Amino acid sequence: MAKGSVKIVAERCKACGFCVEFCPTHVLALSSAFNAKGYHTPYMVHPEKCSGCDLCGMYCPDFAIFGYKDPSAEKQAVTPAASGTETKEEQDAR
């Protein structure tokens, strides 16, 4: 299951390819579709691999892409700790 996702604002994109190049999990690729400016925008080839790290957004010069963590995936990761086997540190953190 994907831990994150990407939001792409296609009309801001100028197809520089930085997001595709610097994605550590190789989630993105440039599509064959065009935006209104005539550029090939990115899309998620392997959405299940997305970690939500937002490196794509950090490298984008036009603020056309944003990576984010999926809140439901984080809740699932926390669920095993709620089984009643909490450590002393977890109890003190409350």
PDB file of N, CA and C in Angstrom:
ATOM      1  N   MET A   1       0.835  -1.179   0.000  1.00  0.00           N
ATOM      2  CA  MET A   1       0.000   0.000   0.000  1.00  0.00           C
ATOM      3  C   MET A   1       0.882   1.246   0.000  1.00  0.00           C
ATOM      4  N   ALA A   2       0.457   2.256  -0.721  1.00  0.00           N
ATOM      5  CA  ALA A   2       1.216   3.497  -0.819  1.00  0.00           C
ATOM      6  C   ALA A   2       1.187   4.247   0.508  1.00  0.00           C
ATOM      7  N   LYS A   3       2.327   4.817   0.851  1.00  0.00           N
ATOM      8  CA  LYS A   3       2.431   5.606   2.075  1.00  0.00           C
ATOM      9  C   LYS A   3       2.196   7.071   1.793  1.00  0.00           C
ATOM     10  N   GLY A   4       2.235   7.443   0.530  1.00  0.00           N
ATOM     11  CA  GLY A   4       2.073   8.833   0.154  1.00  0.00           C
ATOM     12  C   GLY A   4       1.443   8.977  -1.202  1.00  0.00           C
ATOM     13  N   SER A   5       1.302  10.222  -1.631  1.00  0.00           N
ATOM     14  CA  SER A   5       0.728  10.512  -2.928  1.00  0.00           C
ATOM     15  C   SER A   5       1.300  11.829  -3.437  1.00  0.00           C
ATOM     16  N   VAL A   6       0.956  12.149  -4.679  1.00  0.00           N
ATOM     17  CA  VAL A   6       1.458  13.351  -5.323  1.00  0.00           C
ATOM     18  C   VAL A   6       0.293  14.117  -5.920  1.00  0.00           C
ATOM     19  N   LYS A   7       0.288  15.420  -5.732  1.00  0.00           N
ATOM     20  CA  LYS A   7      -0.693  16.313  -6.344  1.00  0.00           C
ATOM     21  C   LYS A   7       0.044  17.114  -7.405  1.00  0.00           C
ATOM     22  N   ILE A   8      -0.440  17.080  -8.643  1.00  0.00           N
ATOM     23  CA  ILE A   8       0.200  17.763  -9.759  1.00  0.00           C
ATOM     24  C   ILE A   8      -0.720  18.867 -10.260  1.00  0.00           C
ATOM     25  N   VAL A   9      -0.192  20.088 -10.346  1.00  0.00           N
ATOM     26  CA  VAL A   9      -0.917  21.217 -10.922  1.00  0.00           C
ATOM     27  C   VAL A   9      -0.412  21.344 -12.353  1.00  0.00           C
ATOM     28  N   ALA A  10      -1.111  20.702 -13.284  1.00  0.00           N
ATOM     29  CA  ALA A  10      -0.639  20.547 -14.662  1.00  0.00           C
ATOM     30  C   ALA A  10      -0.398  21.878 -15.368  1.00  0.00           C
ATOM     31  N   GLU A  11      -1.196  22.865 -15.098  1.00  0.00           N
ATOM     32  CA  GLU A  11      -1.059  24.136 -15.817  1.00  0.00           C
ATOM     33  C   GLU A  11       0.167  24.941 -15.389  1.00  0.00           C
ATOM     34  N   ARG A  12       0.743  24.632 -14.239  1.00  0.00           N
ATOM     35  CA  ARG A  12       1.978  25.303 -13.818  1.00  0.00           C
ATOM     36  C   ARG A  12       3.222  24.632 -14.378  1.00  0.00           C
ATOM     37  N   CYS A  13       3.104  23.380 -14.778  1.00  0.00           N
ATOM     38  CA  CYS A  13       4.251  22.564 -15.160  1.00  0.00           C
ATOM     39  C   CYS A  13       4.834  22.992 -16.504  1.00  0.00           C
ATOM     40  N   LYS A  14       6.183  23.023 -16.567  1.00  0.00           N
ATOM     41  CA  LYS A  14       6.870  23.294 -17.828  1.00  0.00           C
ATOM     42  C   LYS A  14       7.729  22.103 -18.259  1.00  0.00           C
ATOM     43  N   ALA A  15       7.471  20.943 -17.694  1.00  0.00           N
ATOM     44  CA  ALA A  15       8.096  19.676 -18.076  1.00  0.00           C
ATOM     45  C   ALA A  15       9.611  19.705 -17.976  1.00  0.00           C
ATOM     46  N   CYS A  16      10.136  20.290 -16.913  1.00  0.00           N
ATOM     47  CA  CYS A  16      11.596  20.323 -16.739  1.00  0.00           C
ATOM     48  C   CYS A  16      12.144  18.932 -16.425  1.00  0.00           C
ATOM     49  N   GLY A  17      11.314  18.075 -15.805  1.00  0.00           N
ATOM     50  CA  GLY A  17      11.708  16.710 -15.503  1.00  0.00           C
ATOM     51  C   GLY A  17      12.450  16.538 -14.190  1.00  0.00           C
ATOM     52  N   PHE A  18      12.614  17.608 -13.411  1.00  0.00           N
ATOM     53  CA  PHE A  18      13.312  17.489 -12.128  1.00  0.00           C
ATOM     54  C   PHE A  18      12.604  16.510 -11.205  1.00  0.00           C
ATOM     55  N   CYS A  19      11.285  16.561 -11.170  1.00  0.00           N
ATOM     56  CA  CYS A  19      10.520  15.677 -10.291  1.00  0.00           C
ATOM     57  C   CYS A  19      10.746  14.209 -10.662  1.00  0.00           C
ATOM     58  N   VAL A  20      10.799  13.934 -11.939  1.00  0.00           N
ATOM     59  CA  VAL A  20      11.013  12.566 -12.423  1.00  0.00           C
ATOM     60  C   VAL A  20      12.434  12.120 -12.086  1.00  0.00           C
ATOM     61  N   GLU A  21      13.392  12.989 -12.322  1.00  0.00           N
ATOM     62  CA  GLU A  21      14.799  12.659 -12.122  1.00  0.00           C
ATOM     63  C   GLU A  21      15.148  12.423 -10.656  1.00  0.00           C
ATOM     64  N   PHE A  22      14.612  13.230  -9.751  1.00  0.00           N
ATOM     65  CA  PHE A  22      15.013  13.170  -8.356  1.00  0.00           C
ATOM     66  C   PHE A  22      14.098  12.339  -7.463  1.00  0.00           C
ATOM     67  N   CYS A  23      13.077  11.708  -8.012  1.00  0.00           N
ATOM     68  CA  CYS A  23      12.202  10.848  -7.213  1.00  0.00           C
ATOM     69  C   CYS A  23      12.982   9.605  -6.786  1.00  0.00           C
ATOM     70  N   PRO A  24      13.181   9.400  -5.481  1.00  0.00           N
ATOM     71  CA  PRO A  24      13.992   8.263  -5.031  1.00  0.00           C
ATOM     72  C   PRO A  24      13.338   6.905  -5.266  1.00  0.00           C
ATOM     73  N   THR A  25      12.023   6.859  -5.395  1.00  0.00           N
ATOM     74  CA  THR A  25      11.334   5.580  -5.588  1.00  0.00           C
ATOM     75  C   THR A  25      10.855   5.386  -7.024  1.00  0.00           C
ATOM     76  N   HIS A  26      11.208   6.285  -7.918  1.00  0.00           N
ATOM     77  CA  HIS A  26      10.876   6.194  -9.350  1.00  0.00           C
ATOM     78  C   HIS A  26       9.379   6.048  -9.591  1.00  0.00           C
ATOM     79  N   VAL A  27       8.626   6.912  -8.949  1.00  0.00           N
ATOM     80  CA  VAL A  27       7.176   6.897  -9.054  1.00  0.00           C
ATOM     81  C   VAL A  27       6.697   7.651 -10.298  1.00  0.00           C
ATOM     82  N   LEU A  28       7.412   8.687 -10.701  1.00  0.00           N
ATOM     83  CA  LEU A  28       6.944   9.608 -11.727  1.00  0.00           C
ATOM     84  C   LEU A  28       7.572   9.369 -13.102  1.00  0.00           C
ATOM     85  N   ALA A  29       6.825   9.781 -14.133  1.00  0.00           N
ATOM     86  CA  ALA A  29       7.306   9.793 -15.514  1.00  0.00           C
ATOM     87  C   ALA A  29       6.573  10.917 -16.244  1.00  0.00           C
ATOM     88  N   LEU A  30       7.141  11.390 -17.330  1.00  0.00           N
ATOM     89  CA  LEU A  30       6.466  12.409 -18.131  1.00  0.00           C
ATOM     90  C   LEU A  30       5.440  11.725 -19.028  1.00  0.00           C
ATOM     91  N   SER A  31       4.248  12.275 -19.071  1.00  0.00           N
ATOM     92  CA  SER A  31       3.169  11.667 -19.848  1.00  0.00           C
ATOM     93  C   SER A  31       3.244  12.082 -21.309  1.00  0.00           C
ATOM     94  N   SER A  32       2.443  11.456 -22.122  1.00  0.00           N
ATOM     95  CA  SER A  32       2.363  11.838 -23.536  1.00  0.00           C
ATOM     96  C   SER A  32       1.312  12.926 -23.749  1.00  0.00           C
ATOM     97  N   ALA A  33       0.528  13.224 -22.721  1.00  0.00           N
ATOM     98  CA  ALA A  33      -0.493  14.271 -22.808  1.00  0.00           C
ATOM     99  C   ALA A  33       0.160  15.643 -22.636  1.00  0.00           C
ATOM    100  N   PHE A  34      -0.486  16.657 -23.162  1.00  0.00           N
ATOM    101  CA  PHE A  34       0.008  18.027 -23.081  1.00  0.00           C
ATOM    102  C   PHE A  34      -0.850  18.849 -22.127  1.00  0.00           C
ATOM    103  N   ASN A  35      -0.237  19.878 -21.512  1.00  0.00           N
ATOM    104  CA  ASN A  35      -1.031  20.857 -20.782  1.00  0.00           C
ATOM    105  C   ASN A  35      -1.342  22.014 -21.730  1.00  0.00           C
ATOM    106  N   ALA A  36      -1.948  23.083 -21.255  1.00  0.00           N
ATOM    107  CA  ALA A  36      -2.349  24.198 -22.113  1.00  0.00           C
ATOM    108  C   ALA A  36      -1.157  24.910 -22.747  1.00  0.00           C
ATOM    109  N   LYS A  37       0.006  24.820 -22.115  1.00  0.00           N
ATOM    110  CA  LYS A  37       1.211  25.457 -22.658  1.00  0.00           C
ATOM    111  C   LYS A  37       1.941  24.577 -23.670  1.00  0.00           C
ATOM    112  N   GLY A  38       1.512  23.334 -23.781  1.00  0.00           N
ATOM    113  CA  GLY A  38       2.128  22.416 -24.733  1.00  0.00           C
ATOM    114  C   GLY A  38       3.223  21.556 -24.152  1.00  0.00           C
ATOM    115  N   TYR A  39       3.315  21.457 -22.834  1.00  0.00           N
ATOM    116  CA  TYR A  39       4.336  20.652 -22.173  1.00  0.00           C
ATOM    117  C   TYR A  39       3.778  19.305 -21.749  1.00  0.00           C
ATOM    118  N   HIS A  40       4.643  18.300 -21.740  1.00  0.00           N
ATOM    119  CA  HIS A  40       4.282  16.975 -21.229  1.00  0.00           C
ATOM    120  C   HIS A  40       4.405  17.000 -19.712  1.00  0.00           C
ATOM    121  N   THR A  41       3.312  16.837 -19.021  1.00  0.00           N
ATOM    122  CA  THR A  41       3.314  16.897 -17.559  1.00  0.00           C
ATOM    123  C   THR A  41       3.628  15.527 -16.954  1.00  0.00           C
ATOM    124  N   PRO A  42       4.101  15.478 -15.714  1.00  0.00           N
ATOM    125  CA  PRO A  42       4.367  14.196 -15.066  1.00  0.00           C
ATOM    126  C   PRO A  42       3.085  13.499 -14.621  1.00  0.00           C
ATOM    127  N   TYR A  43       3.194  12.218 -14.417  1.00  0.00           N
ATOM    128  CA  TYR A  43       2.107  11.437 -13.832  1.00  0.00           C
ATOM    129  C   TYR A  43       2.717  10.307 -13.018  1.00  0.00           C
ATOM    130  N   MET A  44       1.919   9.685 -12.187  1.00  0.00           N
ATOM    131  CA  MET A  44       2.411   8.617 -11.316  1.00  0.00           C
ATOM    132  C   MET A  44       2.357   7.272 -12.042  1.00  0.00           C
ATOM    133  N   VAL A  45       3.529   6.738 -12.380  1.00  0.00           N
ATOM    134  CA  VAL A  45       3.620   5.442 -13.045  1.00  0.00           C
ATOM    135  C   VAL A  45       3.395   4.319 -12.040  1.00  0.00           C
ATOM    136  N   HIS A  46       4.018   4.450 -10.883  1.00  0.00           N
ATOM    137  CA  HIS A  46       3.927   3.437  -9.826  1.00  0.00           C
ATOM    138  C   HIS A  46       3.447   4.094  -8.531  1.00  0.00           C
ATOM    139  N   PRO A  47       2.162   4.415  -8.429  1.00  0.00           N
ATOM    140  CA  PRO A  47       1.670   5.104  -7.227  1.00  0.00           C
ATOM    141  C   PRO A  47       1.835   4.296  -5.946  1.00  0.00           C
ATOM    142  N   GLU A  48       1.902   2.988  -6.048  1.00  0.00           N
ATOM    143  CA  GLU A  48       2.045   2.148  -4.858  1.00  0.00           C
ATOM    144  C   GLU A  48       3.424   2.292  -4.214  1.00  0.00           C
ATOM    145  N   LYS A  49       4.392   2.829  -4.933  1.00  0.00           N
ATOM    146  CA  LYS A  49       5.741   3.000  -4.404  1.00  0.00           C
ATOM    147  C   LYS A  49       5.965   4.356  -3.730  1.00  0.00           C
ATOM    148  N   CYS A  50       5.021   5.263  -3.835  1.00  0.00           N
ATOM    149  CA  CYS A  50       5.203   6.622  -3.328  1.00  0.00           C
ATOM    150  C   CYS A  50       5.334   6.631  -1.814  1.00  0.00           C
ATOM    151  N   SER A  51       6.390   7.289  -1.327  1.00  0.00           N
ATOM    152  CA  SER A  51       6.619   7.381   0.118  1.00  0.00           C
ATOM    153  C   SER A  51       6.126   8.705   0.700  1.00  0.00           C
ATOM    154  N   GLY A  52       5.745   9.645  -0.148  1.00  0.00           N
ATOM    155  CA  GLY A  52       5.278  10.937   0.330  1.00  0.00           C
ATOM    156  C   GLY A  52       6.392  11.836   0.818  1.00  0.00           C
ATOM    157  N   CYS A  53       7.601  11.637   0.320  1.00  0.00           N
ATOM    158  CA  CYS A  53       8.769  12.380   0.812  1.00  0.00           C
ATOM    159  C   CYS A  53       8.783  13.841   0.362  1.00  0.00           C
ATOM    160  N   ASP A  54       8.084  14.204  -0.689  1.00  0.00           N
ATOM    161  CA  ASP A  54       7.990  15.554  -1.249  1.00  0.00           C
ATOM    162  C   ASP A  54       9.289  16.070  -1.853  1.00  0.00           C
ATOM    163  N   LEU A  55      10.211  15.188  -2.237  1.00  0.00           N
ATOM    164  CA  LEU A  55      11.398  15.653  -2.965  1.00  0.00           C
ATOM    165  C   LEU A  55      11.000  16.224  -4.317  1.00  0.00           C
ATOM    166  N   CYS A  56       9.969  15.679  -4.918  1.00  0.00           N
ATOM    167  CA  CYS A  56       9.489  16.207  -6.195  1.00  0.00           C
ATOM    168  C   CYS A  56       9.070  17.669  -6.039  1.00  0.00           C
ATOM    169  N   GLY A  57       8.374  17.982  -4.970  1.00  0.00           N
ATOM    170  CA  GLY A  57       7.939  19.344  -4.713  1.00  0.00           C
ATOM    171  C   GLY A  57       9.079  20.277  -4.356  1.00  0.00           C
ATOM    172  N   MET A  58      10.078  19.752  -3.665  1.00  0.00           N
ATOM    173  CA  MET A  58      11.210  20.584  -3.282  1.00  0.00           C
ATOM    174  C   MET A  58      12.059  20.987  -4.487  1.00  0.00           C
ATOM    175  N   TYR A  59      12.152  20.109  -5.480  1.00  0.00           N
ATOM    176  CA  TYR A  59      12.963  20.392  -6.662  1.00  0.00           C
ATOM    177  C   TYR A  59      12.199  21.144  -7.743  1.00  0.00           C
ATOM    178  N   CYS A  60      10.882  21.184  -7.675  1.00  0.00           N
ATOM    179  CA  CYS A  60      10.079  21.818  -8.730  1.00  0.00           C
ATOM    180  C   CYS A  60      10.250  23.343  -8.696  1.00  0.00           C
ATOM    181  N   PRO A  61      10.777  23.948  -9.773  1.00  0.00           N
ATOM    182  CA  PRO A  61      10.975  25.398  -9.785  1.00  0.00           C
ATOM    183  C   PRO A  61       9.674  26.185  -9.942  1.00  0.00           C
ATOM    184  N   ASP A  62       8.607  25.527 -10.345  1.00  0.00           N
ATOM    185  CA  ASP A  62       7.338  26.209 -10.603  1.00  0.00           C
ATOM    186  C   ASP A  62       6.248  25.881  -9.584  1.00  0.00           C
ATOM    187  N   PHE A  63       6.591  25.154  -8.540  1.00  0.00           N
ATOM    188  CA  PHE A  63       5.620  24.746  -7.514  1.00  0.00           C
ATOM    189  C   PHE A  63       4.410  24.062  -8.144  1.00  0.00           C
ATOM    190  N   ALA A  64       4.680  23.163  -9.079  1.00  0.00           N
ATOM    191  CA  ALA A  64       3.613  22.486  -9.816  1.00  0.00           C
ATOM    192  C   ALA A  64       3.320  21.090  -9.283  1.00  0.00           C
ATOM    193  N   ILE A  65       4.088  20.620  -8.319  1.00  0.00           N
ATOM    194  CA  ILE A  65       3.894  19.267  -7.806  1.00  0.00           C
ATOM    195  C   ILE A  65       4.145  19.266  -6.302  1.00  0.00           C
ATOM    196  N   PHE A  66       3.359  18.474  -5.590  1.00  0.00           N
ATOM    197  CA  PHE A  66       3.454  18.405  -4.138  1.00  0.00           C
ATOM    198  C   PHE A  66       3.303  16.957  -3.695  1.00  0.00           C
ATOM    199  N   GLY A  67       4.244  16.464  -2.939  1.00  0.00           N
ATOM    200  CA  GLY A  67       4.140  15.136  -2.363  1.00  0.00           C
ATOM    201  C   GLY A  67       3.658  15.242  -0.930  1.00  0.00           C
ATOM    202  N   TYR A  68       2.868  14.292  -0.495  1.00  0.00           N
ATOM    203  CA  TYR A  68       2.369  14.312   0.880  1.00  0.00           C
ATOM    204  C   TYR A  68       2.159  12.890   1.376  1.00  0.00           C
ATOM    205  N   LYS A  69       2.260  12.735   2.678  1.00  0.00           N
ATOM    206  CA  LYS A  69       2.046  11.434   3.311  1.00  0.00           C
ATOM    207  C   LYS A  69       0.559  11.162   3.422  1.00  0.00           C
ATOM    208  N   ASP A  70       0.176   9.918   3.237  1.00  0.00           N
ATOM    209  CA  ASP A  70      -1.212   9.507   3.334  1.00  0.00           C
ATOM    210  C   ASP A  70      -1.586   9.316   4.795  1.00  0.00           C
ATOM    211  N   PRO A  71      -2.524  10.101   5.327  1.00  0.00           N
ATOM    212  CA  PRO A  71      -2.871   9.985   6.750  1.00  0.00           C
ATOM    213  C   PRO A  71      -3.425   8.619   7.131  1.00  0.00           C
ATOM    214  N   SER A  72      -4.123   7.944   6.250  1.00  0.00           N
ATOM    215  CA  SER A  72      -4.676   6.629   6.597  1.00  0.00           C
ATOM    216  C   SER A  72      -3.573   5.586   6.718  1.00  0.00           C
ATOM    217  N   ALA A  73      -2.484   5.726   5.965  1.00  0.00           N
ATOM    218  CA  ALA A  73      -1.368   4.793   6.070  1.00  0.00           C
ATOM    219  C   ALA A  73      -0.647   4.958   7.405  1.00  0.00           C
ATOM    220  N   GLU A  74      -0.566   6.193   7.896  1.00  0.00           N
ATOM    221  CA  GLU A  74       0.064   6.439   9.189  1.00  0.00           C
ATOM    222  C   GLU A  74      -0.766   5.845  10.316  1.00  0.00           C
ATOM    223  N   LYS A  75      -2.094   5.914  10.223  1.00  0.00           N
ATOM    224  CA  LYS A  75      -2.964   5.351  11.252  1.00  0.00           C
ATOM    225  C   LYS A  75      -2.811   3.839  11.316  1.00  0.00           C
ATOM    226  N   GLN A  76      -2.653   3.197  10.153  1.00  0.00           N
ATOM    227  CA  GLN A  76      -2.485   1.754  10.123  1.00  0.00           C
ATOM    228  C   GLN A  76      -1.165   1.343  10.752  1.00  0.00           C
ATOM    229  N   ALA A  77      -0.144   2.166  10.598  1.00  0.00           N
ATOM    230  CA  ALA A  77       1.150   1.858  11.185  1.00  0.00           C
ATOM    231  C   ALA A  77       1.108   1.975  12.705  1.00  0.00           C
ATOM    232  N   VAL A  78       0.246   2.803  13.226  1.00  0.00           N
ATOM    233  CA  VAL A  78       0.129   3.006  14.672  1.00  0.00           C
ATOM    234  C   VAL A  78      -0.742   1.929  15.305  1.00  0.00           C
ATOM    235  N   THR A  79      -1.638   1.331  14.577  1.00  0.00           N
ATOM    236  CA  THR A  79      -2.598   0.368  15.103  1.00  0.00           C
ATOM    237  C   THR A  79      -1.968  -0.796  15.876  1.00  0.00           C
ATOM    238  N   PRO A  80      -0.860  -1.422  15.445  1.00  0.00           N
ATOM    239  CA  PRO A  80      -0.308  -2.541  16.217  1.00  0.00           C
ATOM    240  C   PRO A  80       0.092  -2.158  17.635  1.00  0.00           C
ATOM    241  N   ALA A  81       0.468  -0.928  17.886  1.00  0.00           N
ATOM    242  CA  ALA A  81       0.861  -0.511  19.232  1.00  0.00           C
ATOM    243  C   ALA A  81      -0.338  -0.455  20.168  1.00  0.00           C
ATOM    244  N   ALA A  82      -1.528  -0.361  19.628  1.00  0.00           N
ATOM    245  CA  ALA A  82      -2.732  -0.278  20.447  1.00  0.00           C
ATOM    246  C   ALA A  82      -3.223  -1.643  20.905  1.00  0.00           C
ATOM    247  N   SER A  83      -2.435  -2.669  20.702  1.00  0.00           N
ATOM    248  CA  SER A  83      -2.867  -4.017  21.066  1.00  0.00           C
ATOM    249  C   SER A  83      -2.709  -4.310  22.555  1.00  0.00           C
ATOM    250  N   GLY A  84      -2.275  -3.323  23.345  1.00  0.00           N
ATOM    251  CA  GLY A  84      -2.155  -3.535  24.770  1.00  0.00           C
ATOM    252  C   GLY A  84      -0.737  -3.833  25.218  1.00  0.00           C
ATOM    253  N   THR A  85       0.208  -3.906  24.317  1.00  0.00           N
ATOM    254  CA  THR A  85       1.603  -4.181  24.660  1.00  0.00           C
ATOM    255  C   THR A  85       2.419  -2.907  24.527  1.00  0.00           C
ATOM    256  N   GLU A  86       2.052  -1.906  25.306  1.00  0.00           N
ATOM    257  CA  GLU A  86       2.759  -0.634  25.274  1.00  0.00           C
ATOM    258  C   GLU A  86       3.981  -0.696  26.173  1.00  0.00           C
ATOM    259  N   THR A  87       5.005  -0.011  25.749  1.00  0.00           N
ATOM    260  CA  THR A  87       6.203   0.066  26.581  1.00  0.00           C
ATOM    261  C   THR A  87       6.045   1.177  27.600  1.00  0.00           C
ATOM    262  N   LYS A  88       6.941   1.229  28.563  1.00  0.00           N
ATOM    263  CA  LYS A  88       6.905   2.265  29.588  1.00  0.00           C
ATOM    264  C   LYS A  88       7.041   3.659  28.973  1.00  0.00           C
ATOM    265  N   GLU A  89       7.889   3.802  27.931  1.00  0.00           N
ATOM    266  CA  GLU A  89       8.084   5.088  27.276  1.00  0.00           C
ATOM    267  C   GLU A  89       6.812   5.561  26.580  1.00  0.00           C
ATOM    268  N   GLU A  90       6.090   4.632  25.953  1.00  0.00           N
ATOM    269  CA  GLU A  90       4.855   5.006  25.267  1.00  0.00           C
ATOM    270  C   GLU A  90       3.789   5.452  26.269  1.00  0.00           C
ATOM    271  N   GLN A  91       3.741   4.819  27.430  1.00  0.00           N
ATOM    272  CA  GLN A  91       2.789   5.212  28.450  1.00  0.00           C
ATOM    273  C   GLN A  91       3.139   6.571  29.031  1.00  0.00           C
ATOM    274  N   ASP A  92       4.430   6.833  29.229  1.00  0.00           N
ATOM    275  CA  ASP A  92       4.869   8.110  29.775  1.00  0.00           C
ATOM    276  C   ASP A  92       4.657   9.247  28.791  1.00  0.00           C
ATOM    277  N   ALA A  93       4.641   8.953  27.497  1.00  0.00           N
ATOM    278  CA  ALA A  93       4.494   9.996  26.484  1.00  0.00           C
ATOM    279  C   ALA A  93       3.093  10.568  26.453  1.00  0.00           C
ATOM    280  N   ARG A  94       2.148   9.914  27.086  1.00  0.00           N
ATOM    281  CA  ARG A  94       0.767  10.395  27.063  1.00  0.00           C
ATOM    282  C   ARG A  94       0.563  11.554  27.917  1.00  0.00           C
TER     283      ARG A  94
END
